[in-house]
Coordinates of C-alpha atoms in Angstrom, one line a residue:
M1 CA 10.1 17.4 2.3
S2 CA 8.7 20.9 2.6
E3 CA 6.4 21.8 5.4
D4 CA 3.3 21.9 3.2
V5 CA 3.6 18.1 2.4
T6 CA 1.6 15.6 4.5
F7 CA 1.5 11.8 4.0
C8 CA -1.3 9.6 5.4
G9 CA -1.9 5.9 4.9
V10 CA -4.0 2.9 6.1
F11 CA -2.9 -0.7 5.5
D12 CA -5.1 -3.7 6.2
G13 CA -3.5 -7.1 6.3
H14 CA -5.1 -10.5 5.5
G15 CA -3.9 -14.1 5.6
P16 CA -1.8 -15.9 8.2
Q17 CA 1.0 -13.3 8.1
G18 CA -1.3 -10.3 7.2
H19 CA -0.5 -8.4 10.4
L20 CA 3.2 -8.6 9.7
V21 CA 2.7 -7.6 6.0
A22 CA 0.6 -4.6 7.0
R23 CA 3.2 -3.5 9.5
K24 CA 6.1 -3.9 7.1
V25 CA 4.3 -1.8 4.4
R26 CA 3.3 0.8 7.0
D27 CA 7.0 1.2 8.0
A28 CA 8.6 0.9 4.5
L29 CA 6.3 2.5 1.9
P30 CA 6.5 6.1 3.1
L31 CA 10.3 6.0 3.0
K32 CA 10.1 4.5 -0.5
L33 CA 7.8 7.3 -1.6
L34 CA 10.1 9.9 -0.1
S35 CA 13.2 8.4 -1.7
S36 CA 11.6 8.1 -5.1
M37 CA 10.4 11.7 -5.1
H38 CA 13.8 13.0 -4.1
S39 CA 15.4 10.9 -6.9
Y40 CA 13.0 12.1 -9.5
Q41 CA 13.3 15.7 -8.5
S42 CA 17.1 15.6 -8.7
R43 CA 16.9 13.9 -12.1
Q44 CA 14.5 16.5 -13.4
N45 CA 16.5 19.4 -12.0
G46 CA 19.7 18.0 -13.5
S47 CA 18.5 17.0 -16.9
G48 CA 15.6 19.3 -17.8
G49 CA 14.3 16.5 -20.0
A50 CA 11.1 14.7 -20.3
C51 CA 8.8 14.1 -17.3
L52 CA 9.8 10.6 -16.5
K53 CA 7.9 8.0 -18.6
G54 CA 5.3 10.5 -19.8
N55 CA 5.3 12.7 -22.8
L56 CA 5.1 15.9 -20.8
K57 CA 8.3 18.0 -21.3
K58 CA 9.6 20.0 -18.4
S59 CA 9.1 23.2 -20.4
D60 CA 5.5 22.2 -21.2
G61 CA 2.3 22.2 -19.1
S62 CA 1.5 23.9 -15.8
P63 CA 3.4 23.4 -12.6
E64 CA 0.5 21.4 -11.4
D65 CA 0.8 19.1 -14.4
R66 CA 4.5 18.5 -13.7
L67 CA 3.9 17.9 -10.0
N68 CA 1.1 15.5 -10.9
C69 CA 3.4 13.6 -13.2
L70 CA 6.1 13.4 -10.6
W71 CA 3.9 12.0 -7.9
K72 CA 2.2 9.5 -10.2
E73 CA 5.6 8.0 -11.2
T74 CA 6.7 8.2 -7.5
F75 CA 3.6 6.2 -6.4
M76 CA 4.1 3.6 -9.2
K77 CA 7.8 3.1 -8.6
S78 CA 7.3 2.9 -4.8
Y79 CA 4.5 0.4 -4.9
K80 CA 6.4 -1.8 -7.3
A81 CA 9.5 -1.6 -5.1
M82 CA 7.4 -2.4 -2.0
D83 CA 6.0 -5.6 -3.5
K84 CA 9.4 -6.7 -4.7
E85 CA 10.8 -6.3 -1.2
L86 CA 8.0 -8.4 0.2
R87 CA 8.6 -11.1 -2.4
S88 CA 12.2 -11.5 -1.4
H89 CA 11.9 -10.9 2.3
P90 CA 13.7 -13.7 4.1
N91 CA 11.5 -13.8 7.2
L92 CA 8.1 -12.9 5.9
D93 CA 5.9 -15.4 4.1
C94 CA 3.7 -13.4 1.8
F95 CA 2.7 -16.3 -0.5
C96 CA -0.9 -16.4 0.8
S97 CA -0.7 -13.2 3.0
G98 CA -1.0 -9.6 1.9
S99 CA -2.2 -6.1 2.6
T100 CA -4.3 -3.3 1.2
A101 CA -3.0 0.3 1.0
V102 CA -4.7 3.6 0.7
T103 CA -2.2 6.4 0.7
I104 CA -2.5 10.1 0.2
V105 CA 0.0 13.0 -0.1
K106 CA -1.3 16.6 0.4
Q107 CA 1.0 19.2 -1.0
G108 CA -0.4 22.6 -0.7
P109 CA -3.8 22.6 -2.4
N110 CA -3.0 19.4 -4.3
L111 CA -4.1 16.0 -3.2
F112 CA -2.4 12.9 -4.7
M113 CA -3.8 9.4 -4.0
G114 CA -2.4 5.9 -4.6
Y115 CA -4.3 2.8 -3.5
I116 CA -4.8 -0.9 -3.9
G117 CA -7.3 -3.2 -2.3
D118 CA -10.5 -2.3 -0.6
S119 CA -9.5 0.3 2.0
R120 CA -11.1 3.6 1.1
A121 CA -10.6 7.4 1.3
I122 CA -13.5 9.9 1.5
M123 CA -13.7 13.6 2.0
G124 CA -16.1 15.7 4.0
S125 CA -16.9 18.9 2.1
K126 CA -19.4 21.7 2.3
D127 CA -21.9 22.2 -0.5
S128 CA -23.2 25.5 -1.8
N129 CA -25.7 25.6 1.1
G130 CA -23.0 25.0 3.7
S131 CA -24.2 21.5 4.4
M132 CA -21.6 18.7 4.9
V133 CA -21.5 16.1 2.1
A134 CA -19.4 13.0 1.5
I135 CA -17.2 12.7 -1.5
Q136 CA -15.6 9.3 -2.2
L137 CA -12.0 9.7 -3.3
T138 CA -11.1 6.1 -4.1
V139 CA -12.6 3.1 -5.7
D140 CA -12.9 -0.2 -3.8
L141 CA -10.8 -2.5 -6.1
K142 CA -13.0 -5.6 -6.0
P143 CA -12.6 -8.5 -8.4
D144 CA -15.9 -8.0 -10.1
L145 CA -15.1 -4.5 -11.5
P146 CA -15.0 -5.0 -15.3
R147 CA -11.5 -4.0 -15.8
E148 CA -10.2 -6.0 -12.9
A149 CA -12.2 -9.1 -13.8
E150 CA -11.0 -8.9 -17.4
R151 CA -7.4 -8.8 -16.4
I152 CA -7.7 -11.6 -13.9
K153 CA -9.5 -13.9 -16.4
K154 CA -6.9 -13.2 -19.1
C155 CA -4.3 -14.4 -16.6
R156 CA -6.3 -17.6 -16.0
G157 CA -7.4 -16.6 -12.6
R158 CA -11.1 -17.2 -11.8
V159 CA -13.6 -14.7 -10.3
F160 CA -16.8 -15.9 -8.7
A161 CA -18.7 -15.7 -5.4
L162 CA -19.6 -18.5 -3.1
Q163 CA -23.3 -19.5 -3.0
D164 CA -23.6 -18.5 0.7
E165 CA -22.2 -15.0 0.0
P166 CA -23.2 -14.1 -3.5
E167 CA -22.4 -10.4 -3.1
V168 CA -18.7 -11.1 -2.4
P169 CA -16.7 -11.8 -5.6
R170 CA -13.4 -13.5 -5.0
V171 CA -10.2 -14.4 -6.9
W172 CA -9.4 -18.2 -7.2
L173 CA -6.5 -20.1 -8.6
P174 CA -7.2 -21.9 -11.9
F175 CA -6.6 -25.3 -10.4
D176 CA -7.9 -25.0 -6.9
D177 CA -10.8 -23.4 -5.1
A178 CA -8.4 -21.3 -3.1
P179 CA -7.6 -18.8 -1.7
G180 CA -10.7 -16.8 -2.6
L181 CA -9.2 -13.3 -2.2
A182 CA -11.9 -10.6 -1.9
M183 CA -9.9 -7.9 -3.7
A184 CA -8.2 -7.5 -7.1
R185 CA -5.0 -5.7 -6.0
A186 CA -2.8 -6.2 -3.0
F187 CA 0.7 -6.2 -1.7
G188 CA 1.9 -9.8 -1.2
D189 CA -0.5 -12.6 -2.1
F190 CA 2.1 -14.0 -4.5
C191 CA 0.2 -17.2 -5.0
L192 CA -2.2 -15.1 -7.2
K193 CA 0.3 -12.7 -8.8
E194 CA 0.6 -14.9 -11.9
Y195 CA -3.2 -15.0 -12.2
G196 CA -4.1 -11.4 -12.4
V197 CA -3.8 -9.9 -8.9
I198 CA -1.5 -6.9 -9.1
S199 CA 0.1 -4.4 -6.8
I200 CA 0.0 -1.5 -9.3
P201 CA -1.8 1.3 -7.6
E202 CA -4.7 3.4 -9.0
F203 CA -3.5 7.0 -8.9
S204 CA -5.6 10.2 -8.9
H205 CA -5.1 13.9 -8.3
R206 CA -7.5 16.4 -6.9
L207 CA -7.3 20.1 -6.4
L208 CA -8.6 21.0 -2.9
T209 CA -10.9 24.0 -2.3
E210 CA -11.9 26.0 0.8
R211 CA -15.1 24.0 1.0
D212 CA -13.1 20.7 1.7
Q213 CA -12.9 20.1 5.4
F214 CA -11.3 16.8 6.1
I215 CA -10.3 13.4 4.7
V216 CA -10.9 10.0 6.2
L217 CA -8.9 6.9 5.4
A218 CA -10.2 3.7 6.8
S219 CA -10.0 -0.1 6.3
D220 CA -13.0 -2.0 5.1
G221 CA -14.0 -2.9 8.6
V222 CA -15.4 0.6 8.9
W223 CA -17.1 0.7 5.4
D224 CA -18.7 -2.7 5.9
V225 CA -21.0 -1.2 8.6
L226 CA -21.0 2.6 8.0
S227 CA -21.8 4.6 4.9
N228 CA -19.7 7.4 3.6
E229 CA -22.4 9.9 4.8
E230 CA -22.5 8.4 8.2
V231 CA -18.7 8.6 8.5
V232 CA -18.7 12.3 7.5
E233 CA -21.5 13.0 10.1
I234 CA -19.6 11.2 12.9
V235 CA -16.4 13.0 12.2
S236 CA -18.2 16.4 11.9
L237 CA -19.9 15.9 15.2
A238 CA -16.9 14.8 17.1
P239 CA -16.4 17.1 20.2
T240 CA -12.7 17.5 19.5
R241 CA -10.7 16.8 16.4
S242 CA -8.2 14.7 18.2
S243 CA -11.0 12.4 19.3
A244 CA -12.6 12.1 15.8
A245 CA -10.8 8.9 14.7
R246 CA -11.3 7.2 18.0
I247 CA -15.1 8.0 18.0
L248 CA -15.4 6.7 14.4
V249 CA -13.6 3.5 15.2
D250 CA -15.8 3.0 18.3
S251 CA -18.9 3.7 16.2
A252 CA -17.9 1.1 13.7
A253 CA -17.3 -1.4 16.6
R254 CA -20.7 -0.8 17.9
E255 CA -22.3 -1.3 14.5
W256 CA -20.4 -4.6 14.1
K257 CA -22.0 -5.8 17.3
L258 CA -25.5 -4.7 16.3
K259 CA -25.4 -5.8 12.7
Y260 CA -23.2 -8.9 12.9
P261 CA -24.0 -10.2 16.4
T262 CA -22.7 -13.7 15.6
S263 CA -19.6 -12.6 13.7
K264 CA -16.1 -11.6 14.6
M265 CA -15.5 -7.9 14.2
D266 CA -13.1 -7.0 11.4
D267 CA -10.1 -4.8 12.2
C268 CA -10.9 -1.1 12.0
A269 CA -8.2 1.5 11.3
V270 CA -8.9 5.2 10.7
V271 CA -6.9 8.3 9.9
C272 CA -8.5 11.7 9.8
L273 CA -6.7 14.5 8.1
F274 CA -8.1 18.0 8.8
L275 CA -7.3 20.1 5.8
D276 CA -6.9 23.4 7.6
G277 CA -4.0 21.9 9.5
K278 CA -5.4 22.9 12.9
M279 CA -6.0 20.6 15.9
D280 CA -6.9 20.8 19.5
T281 CA -4.2 22.0 21.8
E282 CA -4.1 18.7 23.7
S283 CA -3.4 16.7 20.6
D284 CA 0.0 15.1 19.9
Y285 CA -0.6 15.9 16.2
E286 CA -1.3 19.6 16.6
E287 CA 1.0 20.6 13.8
Q288 CA -0.2 18.1 11.2
G289 CA -4.0 18.2 11.8
L290 CA -4.0 14.4 12.2
S291 CA -6.2 12.1 14.2
S292 CA -5.8 8.3 14.1
A293 CA -7.1 5.2 15.9
T294 CA -7.5 1.5 15.5
V295 CA -9.5 -1.4 16.9
Q296 CA -8.3 -4.9 16.2
S297 CA -9.8 -8.4 17.0
N298 CA -7.7 -10.6 19.1
H299 CA -7.9 -14.4 18.9
S300 CA -10.9 -14.6 21.3
G301 CA -12.9 -12.2 19.1
N302 CA -12.7 -9.3 21.6
A303 CA -11.6 -5.9 20.7
I304 CA -8.1 -4.5 21.3
E305 CA -8.0 -0.8 21.4
T306 CA -4.9 1.1 20.4
D307 CA -4.1 4.7 19.5
D308 CA -1.4 5.1 17.0
G309 CA -0.5 8.5 18.4
Q310 CA 0.4 7.0 21.7
K311 CA 2.6 4.1 20.5
T312 CA 4.9 4.4 17.6
E313 CA 5.8 0.7 17.3
L314 CA 2.3 -0.7 17.2
Y315 CA 1.9 -4.5 17.1
L316 CA -0.9 -5.5 14.8
P317 CA -2.4 -8.8 16.1
R318 CA -3.5 -11.4 13.6
N319 CA -6.8 -10.6 12.0
F320 CA -9.4 -13.2 11.0
T321 CA -9.3 -13.1 7.2
V322 CA -8.5 -16.8 6.9
R323 CA -10.9 -19.4 8.1
S324 CA -9.1 -22.1 10.0
S325 CA -10.2 -25.7 10.2
E326 CA -11.2 -25.2 13.8
E327 CA -13.5 -22.4 12.8
S328 CA -15.2 -23.9 9.7
D329 CA -14.7 -26.0 6.6
S330 CA -13.6 -24.3 3.4
Y331 CA -17.2 -23.1 2.7
G332 CA -18.3 -22.6 6.2
R333 CA -19.1 -19.5 8.2
V334 CA -17.3 -18.0 11.1
A335 CA -19.6 -17.7 14.2
A336 CA -17.9 -16.0 17.1
E337 CA -19.6 -13.2 18.9
F338 CA -17.7 -9.9 19.3
E339 CA -17.9 -8.7 22.9
G340 CA -16.3 -5.3 23.1
N341 CA -16.8 -2.7 25.8
V342 CA -17.6 0.1 23.3
D343 CA -18.7 3.6 24.1
A344 CA -19.7 4.9 20.7
V345 CA -21.6 7.7 19.1
S346 CA -25.1 6.4 18.3
T347 CA -26.3 6.7 14.7
E348 CA -29.9 6.0 13.8
D349 CA -31.7 5.0 10.6
Q350 CA -28.4 4.0 9.0
N351 CA -28.3 3.0 5.4
W352 CA -25.7 0.2 4.8
S353 CA -25.0 -2.6 2.4
G354 CA -23.6 -6.0 3.0
L355 CA -24.5 -9.3 4.6
E356 CA -27.2 -8.3 7.0
G357 CA -26.2 -9.7 10.4
V358 CA -25.2 -13.1 9.0
T359 CA -21.4 -13.3 9.0
R360 CA -18.2 -11.4 8.6
V361 CA -16.9 -11.2 5.0
N362 CA -13.4 -12.6 5.1
S363 CA -10.7 -11.5 2.7
L364 CA -9.5 -15.1 2.2
V365 CA -11.6 -18.3 2.3
Q366 CA -8.8 -20.9 2.6
L367 CA -5.2 -21.6 1.8
P368 CA -4.3 -23.5 -1.3
R369 CA -3.5 -27.2 -0.9
F370 CA 0.1 -26.7 -2.1
S371 CA 2.9 -24.7 -0.5
E372 CA 5.3 -22.9 -2.8
E373 CA 5.1 -25.1 -6.0
R374 CA 2.2 -25.3 -8.4
P375 CA 1.2 -28.8 -9.5
N376 CA 2.1 -29.9 -13.0
P377 CA -0.8 -29.4 -15.5

């Protein structure tokens, strides 16, 4: 598209094939968004009719309204097509595996956001006094949100938390205490798609101002241990912009070790978008103003460090969002210490919410006792 358009996304997989689902979505969804936008633009330019499914006519409303309408329909169509492709994929089993997505498009001063799951986007901005503040741009789509819970229950899905983790609401099948998905929307997870879990994204639009400095997209592994304010502070204090995402990921890894000493670290993926478009001269992303980094758990619980900017075809190792029989029973706890060699920015007196040093919150508890077929009622 035009030079003033930038796309960023973070995708966090869960389940036995979660790493493959996340990689597939990462590779395919941006292309679907681009194709859909070009298709809608050509239709509008050719027909001059209504703005897609909305009531806004091409001759009505501001250019921003029309652009917002275009991007909303683009996100909706692309997410639907992505989930459809996953369902029919011949070599990828997404029945009990899936992925979150938090995706943004910056076009000039306009910021368009589409997201599902519990990955989050925040923005660092300056207030009237020139101090940095954190603005949360997305909502963590957890099953206990009233609208999400109502939809799931209407579809016969069940929403409740386990006794040993009462602050983690999960989605369960009507006839089995599985899989216990800790989010209300996701790509894949087709065992729950008839029971209220959807892949329709939440969409929002924001007009950026000169006070807005940067946007951070990250998987829940970061937000489990760092607050929005702490993330903004860490990125603001990074010695170079190109190192911001790496420092943030390392900070999250250190906090995992401190706060969850008996738990496996969750995968942490971060993208930082600096809104003035400038970067350090040594950065590979100088033109786009992007900084990205990931840390993933391998099977031994140690950290694997990767920089997306250095490796275009990144292999995402399996994460630990499903508790295997070797690790615990269906209601057990994972207890494997993370031992990473982490050089992180220290943050003191941190406010955080979650399970204080007890265990890692997994996105899935266990797989259903059936494979592809539901039992007869």
